[in-house]
PDB file of C-alpha atoms in Angstrom:
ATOM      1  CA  UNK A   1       0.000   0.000   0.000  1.00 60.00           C
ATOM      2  CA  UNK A   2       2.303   2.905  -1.386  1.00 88.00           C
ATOM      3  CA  UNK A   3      -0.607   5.358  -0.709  1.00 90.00           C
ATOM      4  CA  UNK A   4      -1.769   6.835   2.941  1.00 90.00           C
ATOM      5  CA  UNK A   5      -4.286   8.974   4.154  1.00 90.00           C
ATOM      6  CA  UNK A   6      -4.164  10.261   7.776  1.00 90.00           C
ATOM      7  CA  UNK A   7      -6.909  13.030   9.348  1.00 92.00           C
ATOM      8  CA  UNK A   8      -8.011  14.658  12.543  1.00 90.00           C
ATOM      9  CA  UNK A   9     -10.547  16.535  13.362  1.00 84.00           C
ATOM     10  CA  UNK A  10      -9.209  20.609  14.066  1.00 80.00           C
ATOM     11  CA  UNK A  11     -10.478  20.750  17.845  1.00 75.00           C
ATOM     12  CA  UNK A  12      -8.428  17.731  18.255  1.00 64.00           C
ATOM     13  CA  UNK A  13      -5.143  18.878  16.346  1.00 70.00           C
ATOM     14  CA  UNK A  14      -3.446  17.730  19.136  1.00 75.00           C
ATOM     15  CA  UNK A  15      -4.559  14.184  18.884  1.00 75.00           C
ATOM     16  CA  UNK A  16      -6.387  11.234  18.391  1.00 91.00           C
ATOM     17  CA  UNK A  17      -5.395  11.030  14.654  1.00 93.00           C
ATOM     18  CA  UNK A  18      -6.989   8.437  12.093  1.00 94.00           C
ATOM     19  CA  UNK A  19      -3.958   6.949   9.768  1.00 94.00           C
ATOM     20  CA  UNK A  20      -6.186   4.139   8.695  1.00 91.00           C
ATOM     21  CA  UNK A  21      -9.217   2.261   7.764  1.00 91.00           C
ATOM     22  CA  UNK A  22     -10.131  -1.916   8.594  1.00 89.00           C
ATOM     23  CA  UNK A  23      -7.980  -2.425   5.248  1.00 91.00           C
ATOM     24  CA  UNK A  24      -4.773  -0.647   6.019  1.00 92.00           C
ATOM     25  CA  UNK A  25      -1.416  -2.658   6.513  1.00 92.00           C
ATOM     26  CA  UNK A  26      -1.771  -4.831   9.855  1.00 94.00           C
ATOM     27  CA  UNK A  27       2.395  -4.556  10.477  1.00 95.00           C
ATOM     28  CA  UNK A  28       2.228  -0.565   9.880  1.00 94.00           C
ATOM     29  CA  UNK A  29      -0.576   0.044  12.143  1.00 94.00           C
ATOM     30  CA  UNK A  30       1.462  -1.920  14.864  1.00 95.00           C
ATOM     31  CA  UNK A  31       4.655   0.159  14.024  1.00 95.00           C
ATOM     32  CA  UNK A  32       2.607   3.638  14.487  1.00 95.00           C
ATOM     33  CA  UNK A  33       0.874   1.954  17.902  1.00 95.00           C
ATOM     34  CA  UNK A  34      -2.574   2.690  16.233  1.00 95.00           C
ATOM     35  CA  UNK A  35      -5.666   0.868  17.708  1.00 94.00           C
ATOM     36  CA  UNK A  36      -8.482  -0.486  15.410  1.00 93.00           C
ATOM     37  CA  UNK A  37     -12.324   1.081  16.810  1.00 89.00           C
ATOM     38  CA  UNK A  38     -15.578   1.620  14.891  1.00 87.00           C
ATOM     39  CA  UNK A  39     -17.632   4.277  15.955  1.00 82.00           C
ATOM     40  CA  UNK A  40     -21.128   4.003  16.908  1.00 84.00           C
ATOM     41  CA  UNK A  41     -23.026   4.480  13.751  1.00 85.00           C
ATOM     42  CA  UNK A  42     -20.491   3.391  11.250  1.00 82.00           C
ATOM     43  CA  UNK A  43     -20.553   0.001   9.370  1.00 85.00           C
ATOM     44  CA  UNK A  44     -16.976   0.129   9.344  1.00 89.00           C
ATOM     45  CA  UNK A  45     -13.548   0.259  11.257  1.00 91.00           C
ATOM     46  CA  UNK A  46     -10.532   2.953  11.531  1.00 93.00           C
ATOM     47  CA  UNK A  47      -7.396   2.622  13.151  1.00 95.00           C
ATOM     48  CA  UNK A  48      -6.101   5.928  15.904  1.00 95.00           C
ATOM     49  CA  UNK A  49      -3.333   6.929  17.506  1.00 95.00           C
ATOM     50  CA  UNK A  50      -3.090   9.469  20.612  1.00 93.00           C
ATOM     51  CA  UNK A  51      -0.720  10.872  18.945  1.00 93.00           C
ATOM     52  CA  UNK A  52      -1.039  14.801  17.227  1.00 92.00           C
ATOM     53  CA  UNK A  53      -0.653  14.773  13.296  1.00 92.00           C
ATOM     54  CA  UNK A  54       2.754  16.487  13.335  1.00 92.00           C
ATOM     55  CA  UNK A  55       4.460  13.223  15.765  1.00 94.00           C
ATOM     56  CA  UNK A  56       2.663  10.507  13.127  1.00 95.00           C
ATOM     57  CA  UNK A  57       4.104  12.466   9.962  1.00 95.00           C
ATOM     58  CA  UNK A  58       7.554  12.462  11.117  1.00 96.00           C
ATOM     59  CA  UNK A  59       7.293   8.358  11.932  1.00 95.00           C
ATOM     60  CA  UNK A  60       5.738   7.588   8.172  1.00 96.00           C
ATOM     61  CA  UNK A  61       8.470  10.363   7.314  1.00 96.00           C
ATOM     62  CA  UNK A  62      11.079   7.675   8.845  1.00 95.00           C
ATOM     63  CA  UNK A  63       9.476   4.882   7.125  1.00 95.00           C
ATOM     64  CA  UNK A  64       9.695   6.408   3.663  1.00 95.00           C
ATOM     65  CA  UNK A  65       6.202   8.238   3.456  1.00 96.00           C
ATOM     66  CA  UNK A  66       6.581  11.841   1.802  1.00 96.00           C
ATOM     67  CA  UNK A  67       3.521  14.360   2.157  1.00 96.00           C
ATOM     68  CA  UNK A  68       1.587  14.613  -1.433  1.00 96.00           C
ATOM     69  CA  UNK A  69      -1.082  17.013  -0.381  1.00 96.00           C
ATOM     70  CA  UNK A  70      -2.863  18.366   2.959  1.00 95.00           C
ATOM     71  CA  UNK A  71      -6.028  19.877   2.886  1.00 94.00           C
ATOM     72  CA  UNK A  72      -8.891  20.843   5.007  1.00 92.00           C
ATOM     73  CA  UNK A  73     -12.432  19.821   4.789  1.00 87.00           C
ATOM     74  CA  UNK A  74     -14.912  20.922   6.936  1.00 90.00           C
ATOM     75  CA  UNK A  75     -13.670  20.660  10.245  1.00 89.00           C
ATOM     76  CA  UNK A  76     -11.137  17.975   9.359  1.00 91.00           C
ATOM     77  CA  UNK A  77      -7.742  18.556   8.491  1.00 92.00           C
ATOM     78  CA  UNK A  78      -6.139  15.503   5.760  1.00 94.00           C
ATOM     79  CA  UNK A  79      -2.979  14.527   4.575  1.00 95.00           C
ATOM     80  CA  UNK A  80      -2.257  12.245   1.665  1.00 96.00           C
ATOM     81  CA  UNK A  81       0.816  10.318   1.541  1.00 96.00           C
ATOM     82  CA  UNK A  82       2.942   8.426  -0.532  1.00 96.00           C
ATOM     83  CA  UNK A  83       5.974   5.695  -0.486  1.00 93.00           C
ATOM     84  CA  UNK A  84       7.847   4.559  -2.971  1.00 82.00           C
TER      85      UNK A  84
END
């Protein structure tokens, strides 16, 4: 999976941050620490850290992720990532 999306909410800039959904890479969600939940209302999973955005970027930044685009929506802030 060379591509990577990662979001938070803005009130909550400083953490939890969603870097994946139920099909994201097992072994990279356990090198980020990130925890699998659904929340109520949703027919599907995500995986969070505690962590703020800027701590998660530079770990996929040490595991060969580089920043394609960031952008807000809404109230969310999202990052798209990439690895060669």
């Amino acid at each position: 999976m060379p591509y990577l999306l990662i979001s938070t909410q803005i009130r909550l800039e400083t953490g939890p941050t969603m870097v994946g959904d139920e099909h994201s890479d097992p072994h990279l969600m356990s090198i980020l620490g990130a925890t699998k939940r659904s929340t109520l209302g949703n027919n599907f999973c995500e995986y969070y850290v505690s962590d703020a955005p800027r701590v998660v970027l530079d770990k996929l930044e040490s595991l060969g992720y580089r920043v394609v685009s960031m952008t807000g929506v809404g109230q969310t802030l999202v990052w798209c990532l990439h690895r060669e």
